[in-house]
Amino acid sequence: MKQLELLDPKVQVCIKKRGFSVLSEAQKQAIPLIHDGNHVVLIAPTGTGKTESAMFPVFNALLSMPSRGGFKAIYITPLRSLNRDILARMQWWCRELGLTVGVRHGDTPMGERRKQALAPPDLLITTPETFQALFMGKRLRKHLTQVRFVIIDEIHELAGSKRGAQLVVALERLHVYAGEFQRIGLSATVGNPDEIARFLCGKRPFSVVQVPVAKQLDITVRFVGDDFQKQTEILSKILKREGSTLVFVNTRVTAEALGHALYEHGDVEVHHGSLSKEVRIDAEERFKKGEIRILICTSSMELGIDIGRVDHVIQFGSPREVSRLVQRVGRAGHQLNTISRGTILATGFDDLLESLVIVKKAKANEIERVVPQRCAADVLANQVAGIAVEYGEIEQSKIREILERTSVFADCGTLLDDVCRQMEEHLLIRLDGTRIITTARARRYLSGNLSMIHDERKVPIFDMVSRRTVGTLDESFVVGWVHTGVVFITKGQLWRVIEIADGKLTVEPAKKALGELPSWEGEQIPVPFSVAREVGEIRRRRNISAYTTERDSIRFAQMFLTEMDKNRSLVPSDHLITLENTDEGVVCNICAGHKTNEALGRVLSILISARYGTTVGLELDAYRMLLHLPSSIRSSDVRDFLLSLEPSHMPGILRLALKRTALFKWKLVQIAKKFGAIDPDADYEKISIQRLLEYFEGSVVQQETFRELLSEYMDIDTAAEVVNKIKRGDISVALGPFSMIGAGGLFSSRDLVPPPTADQAVLATLKRRLDQDDVFLACMNCRDWKIRTAVSRVPDHPQCPKCGARLIAALKPYEDELYLAMRKPRKTQADHAIEQRLLKNANIVLSSGKKAVIALSARGVGPENASRILATLTDGDAFYREIMKAERNFIQTHRYWS
Amino acid sequence: MKMEFFGDGPALVIEGEYRLLIVADLHFGIEADLAAHGLHFRSRSTDRLERLLKIIDMADPDMLVLLGDIKHSIPSITRQEYDELPVILDTLRSRIPLKVFPGNHDIGIEPYLRDAELQPKDGTILDGVGYLHGHMYPSPNLTGHLMVIGHHHPLLLLKDEVGCALQTPAYLRAGLDTDKLGMNTLVENTPPTRVLFMPAFNEIAGYDILQIVKNPFSPLSRFMKTEDAEIILADGTYIGSLSSLQSDETA
């Protein structure tokens, strides 16, 4: 406890009073460093006294500062619920020490805010977003000059996001008023602590205190099979043996289903983001008091909200990421130096292998890196607007100074200029040479855009037929992609849009789908590349017993692989990619993780769609992708595409592939909103928003959309590396029959990759029309047979059933009278002319068959035009293009218009 | 009579005795209205005018026919329009004679036009073809002619095999119920009276054709004969009959 001797006796007294008899490792290391005024990032599992480590020396310093004059320390957490939790803890300390503390976030009442503006507390607890708002008020700005400490809690949660990028710019804005202040970051275990520290401090020197987590974890993996009933039975048995337990699940749907299944336990509650704040707080409180023993939760419970003692953590299904597992299991044993116990219930082959790999990596402390978002243009736009409002008028060079001090916006080239020009385009700021001037709109924009979280209006989907609301869609998705007539999928059903009006989407059930359509059933947690690779390695080496001693798991995995062998299926692995034909298309089994497969899948899809002129549907997960293809394209074709990929061309191809997809337009609208182009309450009904979005072609808004998608949603560099491995022979590609592995897994994200040009849709429309058109077939030999039928039903070489001749004229339905003239015993001059025409027509059909019939049913195409089209000897799309040309010529003539 | 389609407009050349270049619904000044609806973009007037000038150069017509809604703001002229409109019109008339058929958005445009340019709102015949903006009942003088109109901003939704859709400007040609329109049809052997709905030149204006048919918002759209209506893309590609599209929709 000698570290405490550094501190003021008053603080020491409080520490004793609060019952701290021993210091944790984290505290021992961090307290002296913080006391000495260093910028510190403290990385330790939850429950190791992180907050206290940071706050003891801060309290100590606050005691020696004069009271009044502004905020002295600002404590920032990512969540309001965490704020409340921290406030409850800090109130005791501050009361004892004679300091003032306040909380300020979205829920803070007006009266409390005013009080803070008049008499600012020494310690302010807030969120990143409300921190932004402090710069907007004159009086609040004055209170910022005294800030000596900023503590950022759960910084790992912010560092990889746009919220985080926004926050660190705000820290440098604070620097303008307060000068250097001390920065303290509190983080869960991450793979790259130094990068997190640089994220917090920029170029300033820093110290990292890291308490290893691995030795404190005791995690087992149990295989429970894929039957939900059996799963819950096993879970129920485990729960009976354990004390207070958190059950983590990956989706809200699973949370609800489990809550329902375990209802009879009587001491179970469900906790997830879709529940109201009151319900969640109530569940937390009751768990803390021991009234309920089991809490089923999603990532909502990962962060350090104090819920009292947790004896055991159960992870239902693979945790997908090492960091997530460590965080979740770290909630158990919420006492110093105790071991955290956790159990993963694995539900299938992929799930089991993945869980085992993740546990191994957790024990080896191989946690994922958190990668900060560099040069995010929409964050910059948001901050330029904030700064413009803050200063009224400011030189661009001043803003540049602020940005250069951060790690995420230093060295972003001309980004600031590009962003300012774009903002001027949307009338959010004015530019006068190098000066940036605020506008009346900017303040209004800021109050609607304090946050970089896309907290979006949800558009209700109203079913006309059943007269009820069937769900909601993200507004930006609706705006960017959905329009009248479009079919989309939600809640597993197909809907056609009838109308977008009055802020709701009116739909009717679609009777037939033209194909699989985009859907996002909540954002998925991606499985990292390294995890997927190692799963592939286990499949190849079949060394599952090196990972676990649990008999059920080993037996199941071995049985599964034996079954694959028996079926003569190839087992795809880290060294082998297999391609399999299915009824729906081609499955590519690639162990590369979500983001890499997403990039690779889209590149393949666009190449296929461009070559064959068809849209390709894409579904994928970490181990496989399913390409929805016309039945004529087989696995060998896909292999040829895969083998011919040129890694250096892939980024360019991917950009092209993204542009016309729903995902891209959705993101584009979200980012445009952050540039002030589109108000949160904009009314899109009167114009074609699709075409409005074309204004962003080549702009920094479009550039940011690409940057975000290519860094957050897909990993093109790793995809290119996989292709390199194929080229070098490190990974081989083989064709195989449809296998258990190929059929396995739930496909998470889906999208359509349309061909690069709009031309295909026009051709498709033309083909559909010609197919549906009626044609009048008439025998010119016996002159005694005629039939009216759809072009699509005409055989390749039409033949007269009466006389067997193939001299058949193909006439437009309204031309049937011409045929009557043929049977007249006496023909006039005009009749003879018609006869010549029909014979010419029939001769074309005789020599070219159905192709001639198709050409002849086109608008304004007679025998002359038809022979000209057929003489080009074109096939497929090129043939239809010739027809299109002929029709276009006809439309220009007097004959069509008079 | 010969037609030439300019997909980059959309614009149309109708050649009879003269070459007339037809352009509908420019909506200069639409940006102010967008802003009022929460969409903030700088004025694209210059880009739009440049596009029009390029088409004039390509088409090399004798005269430019503007089918109304030159400007956007109603009921009064905005500052943006006050500044931009005279320049736009002068630029155009320095190249080529103008004929303007005022539309419902053109309130207050008269002072900016010369007498010879201003045409009747309910339309007139130029070189054998009837022209009007299309928001009101057409003059009976147009009976037996093709009428080219703006006002409706038709867009067509095209789908490929898998259902990926895109919207693109398109023409709609249809016959008319002249009785209901109160047009004089007593004369025997009157040639058919037809209407051609022109897509808007303004790049962001547009209504789905099927919506125009379902919820008509003008006399001409209300009294067109939908059964023989046909659709042509802005570049002159023949798409087919309206009824075949409608059957697609319900399939």
PDB file of N, CA and C in Angstrom, chain A residues 425-426 441 483-485 496 498 514-515 615 676-679 682-683 687-688 691-692 695-696 758 761-762 764-765 768-769 772 859 884 887-888 891-892 894 896-898, chain B residues 1-3 5 37-42 44 146 157-164 166 169 173 194 196 203-204 211 230 232-233 235-240 248-249 251:
ATOM      1  N   GLU A 425     -20.909  23.550 -50.374  1.00  0.00           N
ATOM      2  CA  GLU A 425     -21.858  23.071 -51.376  1.00  0.00           C
ATOM      3  C   GLU A 425     -23.246  22.856 -50.755  1.00  0.00           C
ATOM      4  N   HIS A 426     -23.257  22.398 -49.530  1.00  0.00           N
ATOM      5  CA  HIS A 426     -24.532  22.130 -48.859  1.00  0.00           C
ATOM      6  C   HIS A 426     -24.939  23.265 -47.935  1.00  0.00           C
ATOM      7  N   ARG A 441     -27.748  27.869 -40.398  1.00  0.00           N
ATOM      8  CA  ARG A 441     -28.088  26.449 -40.402  1.00  0.00           C
ATOM      9  C   ARG A 441     -27.160  25.611 -39.533  1.00  0.00           C
ATOM     10  N   HIS A 483     -37.697   2.205 -53.757  1.00  0.00           N
ATOM     11  CA  HIS A 483     -38.675   3.086 -54.371  1.00  0.00           C
ATOM     12  C   HIS A 483     -39.865   2.279 -54.854  1.00  0.00           C
ATOM     13  N   THR A 484     -40.883   3.008 -55.311  1.00  0.00           N
ATOM     14  CA  THR A 484     -42.124   2.352 -55.687  1.00  0.00           C
ATOM     15  C   THR A 484     -41.874   1.176 -56.624  1.00  0.00           C
ATOM     16  N   GLY A 485     -42.475   0.047 -56.325  1.00  0.00           N
ATOM     17  CA  GLY A 485     -42.375  -1.099 -57.217  1.00  0.00           C
ATOM     18  C   GLY A 485     -41.276  -2.064 -56.822  1.00  0.00           C
ATOM     19  N   ARG A 496     -43.695  -5.804 -51.732  1.00  0.00           N
ATOM     20  CA  ARG A 496     -43.542  -4.859 -52.831  1.00  0.00           C
ATOM     21  C   ARG A 496     -43.978  -3.481 -52.347  1.00  0.00           C
ATOM     22  N   ILE A 498     -45.642  -0.064 -52.486  1.00  0.00           N
ATOM     23  CA  ILE A 498     -46.709   0.585 -53.225  1.00  0.00           C
ATOM     24  C   ILE A 498     -46.526   2.084 -53.186  1.00  0.00           C
ATOM     25  N   LEU A 514     -38.357 -12.038 -57.887  1.00  0.00           N
ATOM     26  CA  LEU A 514     -37.520 -12.187 -59.066  1.00  0.00           C
ATOM     27  C   LEU A 514     -36.144 -12.659 -58.632  1.00  0.00           C
ATOM     28  N   GLY A 515     -35.935 -12.775 -57.334  1.00  0.00           N
ATOM     29  CA  GLY A 515     -34.654 -13.245 -56.842  1.00  0.00           C
ATOM     30  C   GLY A 515     -34.500 -12.895 -55.388  1.00  0.00           C
ATOM     31  N   THR A 615     -27.708 -10.256 -62.696  1.00  0.00           N
ATOM     32  CA  THR A 615     -27.419  -9.872 -61.328  1.00  0.00           C
ATOM     33  C   THR A 615     -27.092 -11.122 -60.518  1.00  0.00           C
ATOM     34  N   GLY A 676     -24.495  17.637 -43.779  1.00  0.00           N
ATOM     35  CA  GLY A 676     -25.542  18.661 -43.780  1.00  0.00           C
ATOM     36  C   GLY A 676     -26.332  18.715 -45.074  1.00  0.00           C
ATOM     37  N   ALA A 677     -26.113  17.758 -45.983  1.00  0.00           N
ATOM     38  CA  ALA A 677     -26.833  17.784 -47.256  1.00  0.00           C
ATOM     39  C   ALA A 677     -28.290  17.409 -47.055  1.00  0.00           C
ATOM     40  N   ILE A 678     -28.540  16.533 -46.110  1.00  0.00           N
ATOM     41  CA  ILE A 678     -29.892  16.027 -45.896  1.00  0.00           C
ATOM     42  C   ILE A 678     -30.236  16.190 -44.419  1.00  0.00           C
ATOM     43  N   ASP A 679     -31.296  16.913 -44.141  1.00  0.00           N
ATOM     44  CA  ASP A 679     -31.716  17.111 -42.754  1.00  0.00           C
ATOM     45  C   ASP A 679     -32.287  15.817 -42.188  1.00  0.00           C
ATOM     46  N   ALA A 682     -35.816  15.451 -43.333  1.00  0.00           N
ATOM     47  CA  ALA A 682     -36.053  15.827 -44.728  1.00  0.00           C
ATOM     48  C   ALA A 682     -37.257  15.089 -45.315  1.00  0.00           C
ATOM     49  N   ASP A 683     -37.854  15.731 -46.309  1.00  0.00           N
ATOM     50  CA  ASP A 683     -39.039  15.176 -46.951  1.00  0.00           C
ATOM     51  C   ASP A 683     -38.644  14.795 -48.378  1.00  0.00           C
ATOM     52  N   ILE A 687     -39.245  14.406 -54.941  1.00  0.00           N
ATOM     53  CA  ILE A 687     -38.214  14.315 -55.971  1.00  0.00           C
ATOM     54  C   ILE A 687     -37.643  12.907 -56.041  1.00  0.00           C
ATOM     55  N   SER A 688     -36.873  12.699 -57.088  1.00  0.00           N
ATOM     56  CA  SER A 688     -36.234  11.410 -57.254  1.00  0.00           C
ATOM     57  C   SER A 688     -34.907  11.431 -56.513  1.00  0.00           C
ATOM     58  N   ARG A 691     -31.779   9.998 -58.041  1.00  0.00           N
ATOM     59  CA  ARG A 691     -31.036  10.779 -59.018  1.00  0.00           C
ATOM     60  C   ARG A 691     -30.322  11.927 -58.319  1.00  0.00           C
ATOM     61  N   LEU A 692     -30.899  12.378 -57.204  1.00  0.00           N
ATOM     62  CA  LEU A 692     -30.230  13.412 -56.418  1.00  0.00           C
ATOM     63  C   LEU A 692     -28.875  12.895 -55.926  1.00  0.00           C
ATOM     64  N   TYR A 695     -25.523  13.534 -57.547  1.00  0.00           N
ATOM     65  CA  TYR A 695     -24.747  14.757 -57.308  1.00  0.00           C
ATOM     66  C   TYR A 695     -23.470  14.446 -56.512  1.00  0.00           C
ATOM     67  N   PHE A 696     -23.444  13.314 -55.826  1.00  0.00           N
ATOM     68  CA  PHE A 696     -22.288  12.999 -54.986  1.00  0.00           C
ATOM     69  C   PHE A 696     -21.183  12.272 -55.743  1.00  0.00           C
ATOM     70  N   ALA A 758     -26.538  -0.067 -66.741  1.00  0.00           N
ATOM     71  CA  ALA A 758     -27.984  -0.123 -66.642  1.00  0.00           C
ATOM     72  C   ALA A 758     -28.599  -0.859 -67.815  1.00  0.00           C
ATOM     73  N   ALA A 761     -30.865  -3.983 -67.604  1.00  0.00           N
ATOM     74  CA  ALA A 761     -32.271  -3.892 -67.228  1.00  0.00           C
ATOM     75  C   ALA A 761     -33.119  -3.604 -68.461  1.00  0.00           C
ATOM     76  N   VAL A 762     -32.592  -2.784 -69.372  1.00  0.00           N
ATOM     77  CA  VAL A 762     -33.329  -2.465 -70.604  1.00  0.00           C
ATOM     78  C   VAL A 762     -33.465  -3.727 -71.448  1.00  0.00           C
ATOM     79  N   ALA A 764     -33.356  -6.792 -70.424  1.00  0.00           N
ATOM     80  CA  ALA A 764     -34.243  -7.739 -69.757  1.00  0.00           C
ATOM     81  C   ALA A 764     -35.701  -7.378 -70.040  1.00  0.00           C
ATOM     82  N   THR A 765     -35.993  -6.072 -70.031  1.00  0.00           N
ATOM     83  CA  THR A 765     -37.359  -5.631 -70.300  1.00  0.00           C
ATOM     84  C   THR A 765     -37.766  -5.990 -71.731  1.00  0.00           C
ATOM     85  N   ARG A 768     -38.376  -9.725 -71.993  1.00  0.00           N
ATOM     86  CA  ARG A 768     -39.647 -10.082 -71.364  1.00  0.00           C
ATOM     87  C   ARG A 768     -40.816  -9.739 -72.272  1.00  0.00           C
ATOM     88  N   ARG A 769     -40.753  -8.539 -72.863  1.00  0.00           N
ATOM     89  CA  ARG A 769     -41.862  -8.125 -73.718  1.00  0.00           C
ATOM     90  C   ARG A 769     -41.992  -9.051 -74.913  1.00  0.00           C
ATOM     91  N   GLN A 772     -43.486 -12.317 -74.118  1.00  0.00           N
ATOM     92  CA  GLN A 772     -44.910 -12.287 -73.778  1.00  0.00           C
ATOM     93  C   GLN A 772     -45.795 -11.922 -74.967  1.00  0.00           C
ATOM     94  N   ARG A 859     -41.478  -4.304 -82.628  1.00  0.00           N
ATOM     95  CA  ARG A 859     -42.269  -3.169 -83.104  1.00  0.00           C
ATOM     96  C   ARG A 859     -41.665  -2.615 -84.396  1.00  0.00           C
ATOM     97  N   MET A 884     -33.268  -3.953 -80.747  1.00  0.00           N
ATOM     98  CA  MET A 884     -33.476  -2.663 -80.098  1.00  0.00           C
ATOM     99  C   MET A 884     -33.160  -1.521 -81.065  1.00  0.00           C
ATOM    100  N   GLU A 887     -35.950  -1.127 -83.635  1.00  0.00           N
ATOM    101  CA  GLU A 887     -37.134  -0.483 -83.053  1.00  0.00           C
ATOM    102  C   GLU A 887     -36.881   1.002 -82.868  1.00  0.00           C
ATOM    103  N   ARG A 888     -35.655   1.337 -82.437  1.00  0.00           N
ATOM    104  CA  ARG A 888     -35.321   2.736 -82.221  1.00  0.00           C
ATOM    105  C   ARG A 888     -35.443   3.513 -83.533  1.00  0.00           C
ATOM    106  N   ILE A 891     -39.152   4.088 -84.307  1.00  0.00           N
ATOM    107  CA  ILE A 891     -39.766   5.108 -83.462  1.00  0.00           C
ATOM    108  C   ILE A 891     -39.494   6.514 -84.006  1.00  0.00           C
ATOM    109  N   GLN A 892     -38.395   6.662 -84.744  1.00  0.00           N
ATOM    110  CA  GLN A 892     -38.068   7.998 -85.251  1.00  0.00           C
ATOM    111  C   GLN A 892     -38.854   8.363 -86.502  1.00  0.00           C
ATOM    112  N   HIS A 894     -42.038   8.748 -89.325  1.00  0.00           N
ATOM    113  CA  HIS A 894     -43.378   9.280 -89.450  1.00  0.00           C
ATOM    114  C   HIS A 894     -44.416   8.188 -89.244  1.00  0.00           C
ATOM    115  N   TYR A 896     -44.599   5.725 -87.262  1.00  0.00           N
ATOM    116  CA  TYR A 896     -44.986   5.483 -85.881  1.00  0.00           C
ATOM    117  C   TYR A 896     -45.833   6.610 -85.332  1.00  0.00           C
ATOM    118  N   TRP A 897     -45.542   7.822 -85.740  1.00  0.00           N
ATOM    119  CA  TRP A 897     -46.157   8.976 -85.082  1.00  0.00           C
ATOM    120  C   TRP A 897     -47.469   9.422 -85.700  1.00  0.00           C
ATOM    121  N   SER A 898     -47.756   9.006 -86.956  1.00  0.00           N
ATOM    122  CA  SER A 898     -48.981   9.534 -87.554  1.00  0.00           C
ATOM    123  C   SER A 898     -50.141   8.580 -87.355  1.00  0.00           C
TER     124      SER A 898
ATOM    125  N   MET B   1     -42.814  13.988 -90.970  1.00  0.00           N
ATOM    126  CA  MET B   1     -42.344  14.271 -89.612  1.00  0.00           C
ATOM    127  C   MET B   1     -41.326  13.211 -89.164  1.00  0.00           C
ATOM    128  N   LYS B   2     -40.227  13.669 -88.610  1.00  0.00           N
ATOM    129  CA  LYS B   2     -39.188  12.759 -88.149  1.00  0.00           C
ATOM    130  C   LYS B   2     -38.805  13.144 -86.709  1.00  0.00           C
ATOM    131  N   MET B   3     -38.516  12.129 -85.913  1.00  0.00           N
ATOM    132  CA  MET B   3     -38.155  12.397 -84.518  1.00  0.00           C
ATOM    133  C   MET B   3     -36.705  12.015 -84.275  1.00  0.00           C
ATOM    134  N   PHE B   5     -34.206  11.498 -80.820  1.00  0.00           N
ATOM    135  CA  PHE B   5     -34.189  11.495 -79.347  1.00  0.00           C
ATOM    136  C   PHE B   5     -32.802  11.800 -78.817  1.00  0.00           C
ATOM    137  N   HIS B  37     -37.347  21.583 -48.040  1.00  0.00           N
ATOM    138  CA  HIS B  37     -37.717  20.212 -47.682  1.00  0.00           C
ATOM    139  C   HIS B  37     -36.582  19.465 -46.999  1.00  0.00           C
ATOM    140  N   GLY B  38     -35.536  20.200 -46.604  1.00  0.00           N
ATOM    141  CA  GLY B  38     -34.480  19.566 -45.823  1.00  0.00           C
ATOM    142  C   GLY B  38     -33.358  18.963 -46.646  1.00  0.00           C
ATOM    143  N   LEU B  39     -33.287  19.330 -47.932  1.00  0.00           N
ATOM    144  CA  LEU B  39     -32.216  18.815 -48.783  1.00  0.00           C
ATOM    145  C   LEU B  39     -31.407  20.004 -49.270  1.00  0.00           C
ATOM    146  N   HIS B  40     -30.151  20.065 -48.873  1.00  0.00           N
ATOM    147  CA  HIS B  40     -29.379  21.283 -49.110  1.00  0.00           C
ATOM    148  C   HIS B  40     -28.294  21.070 -50.144  1.00  0.00           C
ATOM    149  N   PHE B  41     -28.465  21.706 -51.299  1.00  0.00           N
ATOM    150  CA  PHE B  41     -27.497  21.586 -52.382  1.00  0.00           C
ATOM    151  C   PHE B  41     -27.312  22.945 -53.021  1.00  0.00           C
ATOM    152  N   ARG B  42     -26.091  23.195 -53.532  1.00  0.00           N
ATOM    153  CA  ARG B  42     -25.878  24.470 -54.225  1.00  0.00           C
ATOM    154  C   ARG B  42     -26.680  24.464 -55.520  1.00  0.00           C
ATOM    155  N   ARG B  44     -27.637  24.173 -59.142  1.00  0.00           N
ATOM    156  CA  ARG B  44     -27.077  23.435 -60.278  1.00  0.00           C
ATOM    157  C   ARG B  44     -27.516  24.064 -61.602  1.00  0.00           C
ATOM    158  N   LEU B 146     -50.796  15.435 -82.905  1.00  0.00           N
ATOM    159  CA  LEU B 146     -49.993  14.929 -81.784  1.00  0.00           C
ATOM    160  C   LEU B 146     -49.722  16.120 -80.879  1.00  0.00           C
ATOM    161  N   LEU B 157     -39.572   2.532 -64.148  1.00  0.00           N
ATOM    162  CA  LEU B 157     -38.814   1.609 -63.295  1.00  0.00           C
ATOM    163  C   LEU B 157     -38.507   0.363 -64.111  1.00  0.00           C
ATOM    164  N   LEU B 158     -37.221   0.113 -64.312  1.00  0.00           N
ATOM    165  CA  LEU B 158     -36.814  -1.058 -65.088  1.00  0.00           C
ATOM    166  C   LEU B 158     -36.238  -2.101 -64.157  1.00  0.00           C
ATOM    167  N   LYS B 159     -36.562  -3.360 -64.409  1.00  0.00           N
ATOM    168  CA  LYS B 159     -36.012  -4.414 -63.558  1.00  0.00           C
ATOM    169  C   LYS B 159     -35.263  -5.424 -64.410  1.00  0.00           C
ATOM    170  N   ASP B 160     -34.144  -5.899 -63.889  1.00  0.00           N
ATOM    171  CA  ASP B 160     -33.486  -6.989 -64.612  1.00  0.00           C
ATOM    172  C   ASP B 160     -34.012  -8.321 -64.067  1.00  0.00           C
ATOM    173  N   GLU B 161     -33.427  -9.426 -64.511  1.00  0.00           N
ATOM    174  CA  GLU B 161     -34.007 -10.734 -64.183  1.00  0.00           C
ATOM    175  C   GLU B 161     -34.140 -10.984 -62.689  1.00  0.00           C
ATOM    176  N   VAL B 162     -33.201 -10.440 -61.917  1.00  0.00           N
ATOM    177  CA  VAL B 162     -33.221 -10.752 -60.490  1.00  0.00           C
ATOM    178  C   VAL B 162     -34.005  -9.713 -59.695  1.00  0.00           C
ATOM    179  N   GLY B 163     -34.441  -8.661 -60.353  1.00  0.00           N
ATOM    180  CA  GLY B 163     -35.259  -7.710 -59.630  1.00  0.00           C
ATOM    181  C   GLY B 163     -34.521  -6.449 -59.233  1.00  0.00           C
ATOM    182  N   CYS B 164     -33.275  -6.326 -59.685  1.00  0.00           N
ATOM    183  CA  CYS B 164     -32.559  -5.085 -59.423  1.00  0.00           C
ATOM    184  C   CYS B 164     -33.178  -3.998 -60.279  1.00  0.00           C
ATOM    185  N   LEU B 166     -33.910   0.085 -61.593  1.00  0.00           N
ATOM    186  CA  LEU B 166     -33.431   1.451 -61.716  1.00  0.00           C
ATOM    187  C   LEU B 166     -34.504   2.305 -62.378  1.00  0.00           C
ATOM    188  N   PRO B 169     -35.667   8.226 -67.080  1.00  0.00           N
ATOM    189  CA  PRO B 169     -36.682   9.071 -67.716  1.00  0.00           C
ATOM    190  C   PRO B 169     -37.249   8.383 -68.957  1.00  0.00           C
ATOM    191  N   ARG B 173     -46.605   7.660 -74.708  1.00  0.00           N
ATOM    192  CA  ARG B 173     -47.451   8.089 -75.821  1.00  0.00           C
ATOM    193  C   ARG B 173     -48.805   7.407 -75.697  1.00  0.00           C
ATOM    194  N   ARG B 194     -53.365  12.423 -80.313  1.00  0.00           N
ATOM    195  CA  ARG B 194     -52.508  11.676 -79.396  1.00  0.00           C
ATOM    196  C   ARG B 194     -51.732  12.645 -78.516  1.00  0.00           C
ATOM    197  N   LEU B 196     -48.063  13.035 -76.208  1.00  0.00           N
ATOM    198  CA  LEU B 196     -46.742  12.496 -75.861  1.00  0.00           C
ATOM    199  C   LEU B 196     -46.275  13.203 -74.595  1.00  0.00           C
ATOM    200  N   GLU B 203     -32.797  17.158 -63.794  1.00  0.00           N
ATOM    201  CA  GLU B 203     -32.242  15.828 -63.536  1.00  0.00           C
ATOM    202  C   GLU B 203     -32.801  15.146 -62.293  1.00  0.00           C
ATOM    203  N   ILE B 204     -33.437  15.899 -61.418  1.00  0.00           N
ATOM    204  CA  ILE B 204     -33.919  15.215 -60.214  1.00  0.00           C
ATOM    205  C   ILE B 204     -35.443  15.151 -60.121  1.00  0.00           C
ATOM    206  N   GLN B 211     -47.553   5.444 -61.454  1.00  0.00           N
ATOM    207  CA  GLN B 211     -48.239   6.333 -60.508  1.00  0.00           C
ATOM    208  C   GLN B 211     -49.027   7.412 -61.245  1.00  0.00           C
ATOM    209  N   GLU B 230     -48.022   3.607 -74.955  1.00  0.00           N
ATOM    210  CA  GLU B 230     -46.732   2.954 -75.172  1.00  0.00           C
ATOM    211  C   GLU B 230     -45.613   3.772 -74.540  1.00  0.00           C
ATOM    212  N   ILE B 232     -41.465   4.796 -74.291  1.00  0.00           N
ATOM    213  CA  ILE B 232     -40.191   4.905 -75.010  1.00  0.00           C
ATOM    214  C   ILE B 232     -39.187   5.533 -74.058  1.00  0.00           C
ATOM    215  N   LEU B 233     -37.995   5.004 -74.010  1.00  0.00           N
ATOM    216  CA  LEU B 233     -36.989   5.600 -73.125  1.00  0.00           C
ATOM    217  C   LEU B 233     -36.472   6.921 -73.685  1.00  0.00           C
ATOM    218  N   ASP B 235     -33.704   7.824 -74.633  1.00  0.00           N
ATOM    219  CA  ASP B 235     -32.812   7.724 -75.795  1.00  0.00           C
ATOM    220  C   ASP B 235     -33.510   7.118 -77.012  1.00  0.00           C
ATOM    221  N   GLY B 236     -34.834   6.933 -76.940  1.00  0.00           N
ATOM    222  CA  GLY B 236     -35.572   6.441 -78.096  1.00  0.00           C
ATOM    223  C   GLY B 236     -35.718   4.931 -78.148  1.00  0.00           C
ATOM    224  N   THR B 237     -35.297   4.240 -77.092  1.00  0.00           N
ATOM    225  CA  THR B 237     -35.476   2.789 -77.053  1.00  0.00           C
ATOM    226  C   THR B 237     -36.949   2.475 -76.812  1.00  0.00           C
ATOM    227  N   TYR B 238     -37.506   1.641 -77.660  1.00  0.00           N
ATOM    228  CA  TYR B 238     -38.908   1.282 -77.524  1.00  0.00           C
ATOM    229  C   TYR B 238     -39.053   0.239 -76.423  1.00  0.00           C
ATOM    230  N   ILE B 239     -39.899   0.522 -75.438  1.00  0.00           N
ATOM    231  CA  ILE B 239     -40.042  -0.393 -74.307  1.00  0.00           C
ATOM    232  C   ILE B 239     -41.255  -1.296 -74.465  1.00  0.00           C
ATOM    233  N   GLY B 240     -42.355  -0.756 -74.988  1.00  0.00           N
ATOM    234  CA  GLY B 240     -43.531  -1.599 -75.163  1.00  0.00           C
ATOM    235  C   GLY B 240     -44.766  -0.922 -74.614  1.00  0.00           C
ATOM    236  N   ASP B 248     -46.819  -7.025 -65.592  1.00  0.00           N
ATOM    237  CA  ASP B 248     -45.597  -7.392 -64.866  1.00  0.00           C
ATOM    238  C   ASP B 248     -45.751  -7.091 -63.391  1.00  0.00           C
ATOM    239  N   GLU B 249     -46.332  -5.950 -63.162  1.00  0.00           N
ATOM    240  CA  GLU B 249     -46.431  -5.422 -61.811  1.00  0.00           C
ATOM    241  C   GLU B 249     -47.301  -6.304 -60.914  1.00  0.00           C
ATOM    242  N   ALA B 251     -47.902  -9.495 -61.537  1.00  0.00           N
ATOM    243  CA  ALA B 251     -47.541 -10.911 -61.657  1.00  0.00           C
ATOM    244  C   ALA B 251     -47.036 -11.462 -60.333  1.00  0.00           C
TER     245      ALA B 251
END
